[in-house]
Coordinates of C-alpha atoms in Angstrom, one line a residue:
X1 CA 14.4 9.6 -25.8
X2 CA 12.9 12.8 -23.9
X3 CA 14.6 15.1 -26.7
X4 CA 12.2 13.0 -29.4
X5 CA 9.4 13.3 -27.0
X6 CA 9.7 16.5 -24.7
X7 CA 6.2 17.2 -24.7
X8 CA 4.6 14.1 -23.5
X9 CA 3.0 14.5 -20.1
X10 CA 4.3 13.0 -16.7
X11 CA 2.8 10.8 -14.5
X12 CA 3.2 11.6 -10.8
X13 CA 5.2 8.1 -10.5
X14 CA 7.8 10.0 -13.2
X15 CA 7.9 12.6 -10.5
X16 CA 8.4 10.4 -7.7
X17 CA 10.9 8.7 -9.4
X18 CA 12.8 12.0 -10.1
X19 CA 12.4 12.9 -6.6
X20 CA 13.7 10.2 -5.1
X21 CA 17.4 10.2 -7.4
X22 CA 17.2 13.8 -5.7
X23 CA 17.0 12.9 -2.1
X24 CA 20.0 10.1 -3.3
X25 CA 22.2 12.4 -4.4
X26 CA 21.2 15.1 -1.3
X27 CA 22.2 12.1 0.9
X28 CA 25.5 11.7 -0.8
X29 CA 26.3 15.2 -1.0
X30 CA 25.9 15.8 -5.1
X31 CA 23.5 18.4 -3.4
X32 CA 23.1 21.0 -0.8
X33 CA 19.8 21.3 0.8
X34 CA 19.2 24.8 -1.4
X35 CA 19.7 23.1 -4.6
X36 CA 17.9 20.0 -3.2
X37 CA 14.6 22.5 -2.3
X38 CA 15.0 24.6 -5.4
X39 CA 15.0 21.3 -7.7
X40 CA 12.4 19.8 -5.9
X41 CA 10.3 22.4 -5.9
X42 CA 10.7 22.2 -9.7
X43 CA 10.0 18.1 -10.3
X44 CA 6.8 18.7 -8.4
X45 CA 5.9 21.3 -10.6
X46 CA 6.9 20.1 -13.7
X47 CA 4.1 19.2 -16.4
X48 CA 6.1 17.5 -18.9
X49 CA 9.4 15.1 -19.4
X50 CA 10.8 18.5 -21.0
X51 CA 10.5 20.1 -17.8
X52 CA 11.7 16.9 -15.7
X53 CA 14.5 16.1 -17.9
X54 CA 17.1 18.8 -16.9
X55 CA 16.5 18.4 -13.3
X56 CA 18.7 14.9 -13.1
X57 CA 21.0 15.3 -16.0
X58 CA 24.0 16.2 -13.9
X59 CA 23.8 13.4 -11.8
X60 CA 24.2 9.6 -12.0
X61 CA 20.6 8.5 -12.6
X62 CA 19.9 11.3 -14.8
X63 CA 17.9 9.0 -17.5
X64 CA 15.2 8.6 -14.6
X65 CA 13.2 11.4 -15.9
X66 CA 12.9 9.9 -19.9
X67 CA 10.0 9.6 -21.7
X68 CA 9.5 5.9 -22.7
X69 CA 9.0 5.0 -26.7
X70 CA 5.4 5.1 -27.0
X71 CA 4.3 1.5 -29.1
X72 CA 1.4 1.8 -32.0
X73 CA 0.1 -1.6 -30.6
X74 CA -1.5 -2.4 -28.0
X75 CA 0.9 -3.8 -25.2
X76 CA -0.5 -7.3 -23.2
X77 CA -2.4 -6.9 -20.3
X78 CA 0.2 -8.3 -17.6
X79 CA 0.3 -11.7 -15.7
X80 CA -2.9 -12.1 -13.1
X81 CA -0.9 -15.1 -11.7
X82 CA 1.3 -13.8 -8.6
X83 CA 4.4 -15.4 -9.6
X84 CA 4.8 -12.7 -12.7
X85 CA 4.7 -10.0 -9.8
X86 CA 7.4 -11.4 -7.5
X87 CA 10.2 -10.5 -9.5
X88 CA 13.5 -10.6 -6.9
X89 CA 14.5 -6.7 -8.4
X90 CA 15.4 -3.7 -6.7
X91 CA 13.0 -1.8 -5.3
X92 CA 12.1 1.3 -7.1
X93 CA 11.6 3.6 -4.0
X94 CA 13.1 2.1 -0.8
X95 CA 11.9 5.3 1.6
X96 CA 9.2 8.5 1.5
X97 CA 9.2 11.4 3.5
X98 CA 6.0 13.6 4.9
X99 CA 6.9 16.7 6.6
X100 CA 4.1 19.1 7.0
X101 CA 3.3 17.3 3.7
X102 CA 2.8 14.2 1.9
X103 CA 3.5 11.5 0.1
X104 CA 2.0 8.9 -2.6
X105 CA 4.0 5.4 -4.5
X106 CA 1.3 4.0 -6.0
X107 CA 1.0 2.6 -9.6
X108 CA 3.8 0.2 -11.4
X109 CA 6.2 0.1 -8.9
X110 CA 8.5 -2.3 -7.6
X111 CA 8.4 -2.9 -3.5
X112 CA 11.6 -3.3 -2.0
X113 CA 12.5 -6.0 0.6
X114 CA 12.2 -3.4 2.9
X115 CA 10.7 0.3 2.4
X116 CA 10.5 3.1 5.6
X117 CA 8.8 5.6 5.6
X118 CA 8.0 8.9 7.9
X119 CA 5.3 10.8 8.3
X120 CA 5.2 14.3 10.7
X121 CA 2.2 16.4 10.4
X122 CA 1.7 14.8 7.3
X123 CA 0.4 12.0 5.4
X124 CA 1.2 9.2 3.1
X125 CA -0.5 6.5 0.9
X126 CA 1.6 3.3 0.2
X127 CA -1.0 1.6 -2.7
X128 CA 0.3 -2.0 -3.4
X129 CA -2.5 -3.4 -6.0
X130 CA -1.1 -2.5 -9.2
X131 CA 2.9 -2.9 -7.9
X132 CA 5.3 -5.6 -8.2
X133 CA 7.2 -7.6 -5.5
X134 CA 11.4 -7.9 -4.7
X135 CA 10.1 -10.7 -2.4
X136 CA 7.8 -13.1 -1.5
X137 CA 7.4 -11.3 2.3
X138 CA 8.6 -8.0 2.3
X139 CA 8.3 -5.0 5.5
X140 CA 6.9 -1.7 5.2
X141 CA 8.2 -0.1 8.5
X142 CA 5.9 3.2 9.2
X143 CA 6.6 6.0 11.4
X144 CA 3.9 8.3 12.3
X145 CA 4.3 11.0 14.5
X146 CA 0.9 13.5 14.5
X147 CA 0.1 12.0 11.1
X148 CA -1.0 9.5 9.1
X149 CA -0.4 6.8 6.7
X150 CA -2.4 4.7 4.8
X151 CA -1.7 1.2 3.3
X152 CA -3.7 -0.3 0.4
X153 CA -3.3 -3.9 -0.3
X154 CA -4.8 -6.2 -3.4
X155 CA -7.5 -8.9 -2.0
X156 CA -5.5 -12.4 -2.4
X157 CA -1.9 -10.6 -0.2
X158 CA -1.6 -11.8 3.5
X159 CA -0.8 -9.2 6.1
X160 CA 0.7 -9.3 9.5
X161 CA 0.7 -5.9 11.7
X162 CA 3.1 -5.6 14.0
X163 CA 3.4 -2.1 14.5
X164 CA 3.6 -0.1 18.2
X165 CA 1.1 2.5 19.0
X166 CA 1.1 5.2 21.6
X167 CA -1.8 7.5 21.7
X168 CA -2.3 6.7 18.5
X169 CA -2.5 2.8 16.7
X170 CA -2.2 0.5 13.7
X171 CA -5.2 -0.9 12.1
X172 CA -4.9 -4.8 12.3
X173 CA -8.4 -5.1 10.9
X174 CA -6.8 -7.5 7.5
X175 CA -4.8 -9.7 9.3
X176 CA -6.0 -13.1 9.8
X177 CA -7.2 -13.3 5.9
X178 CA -5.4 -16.1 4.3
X179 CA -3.2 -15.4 1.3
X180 CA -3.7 -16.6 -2.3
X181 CA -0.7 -19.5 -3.3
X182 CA 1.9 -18.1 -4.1
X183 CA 1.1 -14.4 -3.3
X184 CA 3.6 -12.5 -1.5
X185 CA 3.0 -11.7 2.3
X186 CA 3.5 -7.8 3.9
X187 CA 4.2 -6.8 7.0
X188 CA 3.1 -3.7 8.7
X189 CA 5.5 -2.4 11.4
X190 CA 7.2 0.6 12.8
X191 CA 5.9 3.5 15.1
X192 CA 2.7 5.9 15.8
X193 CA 2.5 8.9 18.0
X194 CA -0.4 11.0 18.1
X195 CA -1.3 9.4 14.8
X196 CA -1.9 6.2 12.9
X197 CA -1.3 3.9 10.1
X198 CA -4.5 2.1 8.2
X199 CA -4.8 -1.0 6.1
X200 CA -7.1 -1.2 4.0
X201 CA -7.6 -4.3 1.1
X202 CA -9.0 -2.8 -2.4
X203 CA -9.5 -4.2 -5.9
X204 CA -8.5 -1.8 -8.4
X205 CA -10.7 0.6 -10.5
X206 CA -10.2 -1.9 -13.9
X207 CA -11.2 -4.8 -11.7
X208 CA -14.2 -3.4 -9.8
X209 CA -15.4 -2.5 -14.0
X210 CA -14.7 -6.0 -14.3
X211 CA -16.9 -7.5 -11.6
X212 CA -19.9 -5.0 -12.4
X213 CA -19.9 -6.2 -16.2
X214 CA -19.8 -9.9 -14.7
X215 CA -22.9 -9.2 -12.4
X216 CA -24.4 -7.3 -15.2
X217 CA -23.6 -10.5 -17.4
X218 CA -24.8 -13.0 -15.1
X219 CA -28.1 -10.8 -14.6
X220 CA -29.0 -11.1 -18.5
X221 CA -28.4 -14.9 -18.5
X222 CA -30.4 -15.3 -15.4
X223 CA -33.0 -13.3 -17.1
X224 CA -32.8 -15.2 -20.3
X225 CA -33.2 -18.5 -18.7
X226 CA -35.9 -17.8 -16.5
X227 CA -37.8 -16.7 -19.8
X228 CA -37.2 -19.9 -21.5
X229 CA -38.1 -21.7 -18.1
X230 CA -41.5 -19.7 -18.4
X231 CA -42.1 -20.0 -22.0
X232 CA -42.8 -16.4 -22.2
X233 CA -46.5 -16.7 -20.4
X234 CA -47.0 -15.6 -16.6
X235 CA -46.3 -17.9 -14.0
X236 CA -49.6 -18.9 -11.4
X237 CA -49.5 -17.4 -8.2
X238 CA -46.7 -14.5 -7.6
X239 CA -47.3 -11.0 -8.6
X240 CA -50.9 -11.9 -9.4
X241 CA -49.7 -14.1 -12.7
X242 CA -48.0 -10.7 -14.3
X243 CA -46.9 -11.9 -17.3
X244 CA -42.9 -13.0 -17.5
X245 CA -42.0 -10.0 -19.4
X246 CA -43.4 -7.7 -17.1
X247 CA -41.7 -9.7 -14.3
X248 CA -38.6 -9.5 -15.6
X249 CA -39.1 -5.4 -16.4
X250 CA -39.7 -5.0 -13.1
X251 CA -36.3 -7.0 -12.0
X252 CA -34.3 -5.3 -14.0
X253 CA -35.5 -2.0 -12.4
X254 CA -34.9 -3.0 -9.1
X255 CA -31.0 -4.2 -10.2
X256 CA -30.5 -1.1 -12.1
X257 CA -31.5 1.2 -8.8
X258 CA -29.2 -1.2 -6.6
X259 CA -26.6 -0.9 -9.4
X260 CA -27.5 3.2 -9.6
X261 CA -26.7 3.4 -5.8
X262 CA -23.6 1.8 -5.8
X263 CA -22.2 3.8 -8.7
X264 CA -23.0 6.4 -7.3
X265 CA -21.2 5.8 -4.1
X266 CA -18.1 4.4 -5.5
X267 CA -18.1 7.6 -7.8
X268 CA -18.1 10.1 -4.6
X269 CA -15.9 7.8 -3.0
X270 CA -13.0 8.2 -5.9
X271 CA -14.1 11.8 -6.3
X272 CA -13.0 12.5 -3.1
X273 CA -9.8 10.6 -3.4
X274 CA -8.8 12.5 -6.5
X275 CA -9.7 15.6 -5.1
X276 CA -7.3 14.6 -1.9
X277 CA -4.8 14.0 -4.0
X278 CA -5.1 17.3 -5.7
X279 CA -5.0 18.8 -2.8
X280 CA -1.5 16.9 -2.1
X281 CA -0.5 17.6 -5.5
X282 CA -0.7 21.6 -4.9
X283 CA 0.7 21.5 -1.1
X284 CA 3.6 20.1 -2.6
X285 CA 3.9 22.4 -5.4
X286 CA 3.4 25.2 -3.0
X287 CA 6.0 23.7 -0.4

């Protein structure tokens, strides 16, 4: 499929998933730690599934890197309920590695039973809201030492922190909130040393849309009935009897400021996550 497609761009999950059959076949000795580097060095650097493909040809998983058939139709949006994203499969990374660098599984991706990670002088986000689940509960076991990590979990998952801190801590602000039924459950655990792991709970960018056009919705009708409550004419009393229209002008003003601000800080606020991540992306092309 990536010889009738070479030219289609890859995601950074395509990378990831390139880079981990690497490390696989570095741990099983397929590759010495030169080839390892110089192949790395290439999968982060790579643009396209042309570039990725040749990388893991000679070894086992070497389909990793192909370009999926690309449909004319438009594929259904997936299952909201949670039992459509426990699945009981493999996970698709089991482990991620930050030295003097970092590291990002975020996306569609499947969450093992159990998935370590380690962090030194680097950093690492583990993003949960779009993935799917190997398990009802499964354990993200962090190690931290002088960095950080950062976990980001959908509203509706339960979490339990039971990680050990010294001079440095876990963030055990999202325990306590009760799960959804049926949703899976994640623990936090593992080690920090002059550094930290945070949790943080976070709708996703398609859902926050969602909930704005909702509010935005909900506005209109609430406009829309008050007018038919006031029969058009100005109501005695408030605002001097300004006439409904005038009223309602006015309201909508007000709501589109509010609305104005918070754009406007969710906008800086992903700004500066895609810049961060640029910034990841080069440090690991440079690396």
């Amino acid at each position: 499929m990536t010889d009738d497609a070479p030219e289609l761009r890859a995601s950074d999950a395509d990378r990831e998933r390139v880079a981990e059959v690497l490390r696989d076949a570095l741990a099983e000795g397929r590759l010495d730690m030169t080839e390892f580097e110089e192949r790395l060095d290439a999968t982060y650097k790579a643009r396209t599934y042309g570039e990725l493909a040749p990388i893991t040809r000679d070894l086992p998983v070497g389909a990793v890197a192909e370009a999926p058939r690309v449909s004319m139709t438009k594929e259904p949006e997936r299952a909201g309920d949670w039992a459509g994203r426990i699945t009981g499969a493999e996970g698709s990374s089991t482990w991620a590695v930050a030295v003097m660098s970092g590291f990002q599984r975020k996306g569609r991706w499947t969450v093992p039973r159990r998935f370590t990670s380690f962090a030194f002088w680097g950093g690492g986000e583990i993003d949960l809201r779009e993935a799917d689940f190997s398990a009802g509960e499964v354990v993200l076991n962090c190690v931290a030492i002088m960095g950080g990590m950062q976990v980001i979990v959908p509203p509706g998952v339960e979490v339990v922190v039971r990680g050990i801190g010294i001079m440095g801590g876990f963030d055990h602000s999202e325990e306590g909130v009760r799960g959804d039924p049926g949703a899976p459950r994640v623990v936090v655990t593992g080690f920090a040393f002059w550094g930290g792991v945070g949790v943080e709970r976070k709708v996703t960018r398609a859902e926050r849309q969602r909930l704005k056009e909702e509010r935005r919705q909900e506005r209109e009708r609430e406009r829309l009935e008050g007018r038919d409550r006031d029969g058009g004419r100005g109501l005695p009393g408030g605002r001097l009897g300004m006439p409904a229209d005038h009223r309602d002008a006015h309201r909508r003003m007000l709501e589109d400021h509010r609305d104005m601000v918070r754009d406007l800080r969710e906008e800086r606020h992903e700004q500066r996550e895609l810049r961060r991540e640029e910034r990841e992306r080069r440090r690991r092309g440079e690396d």
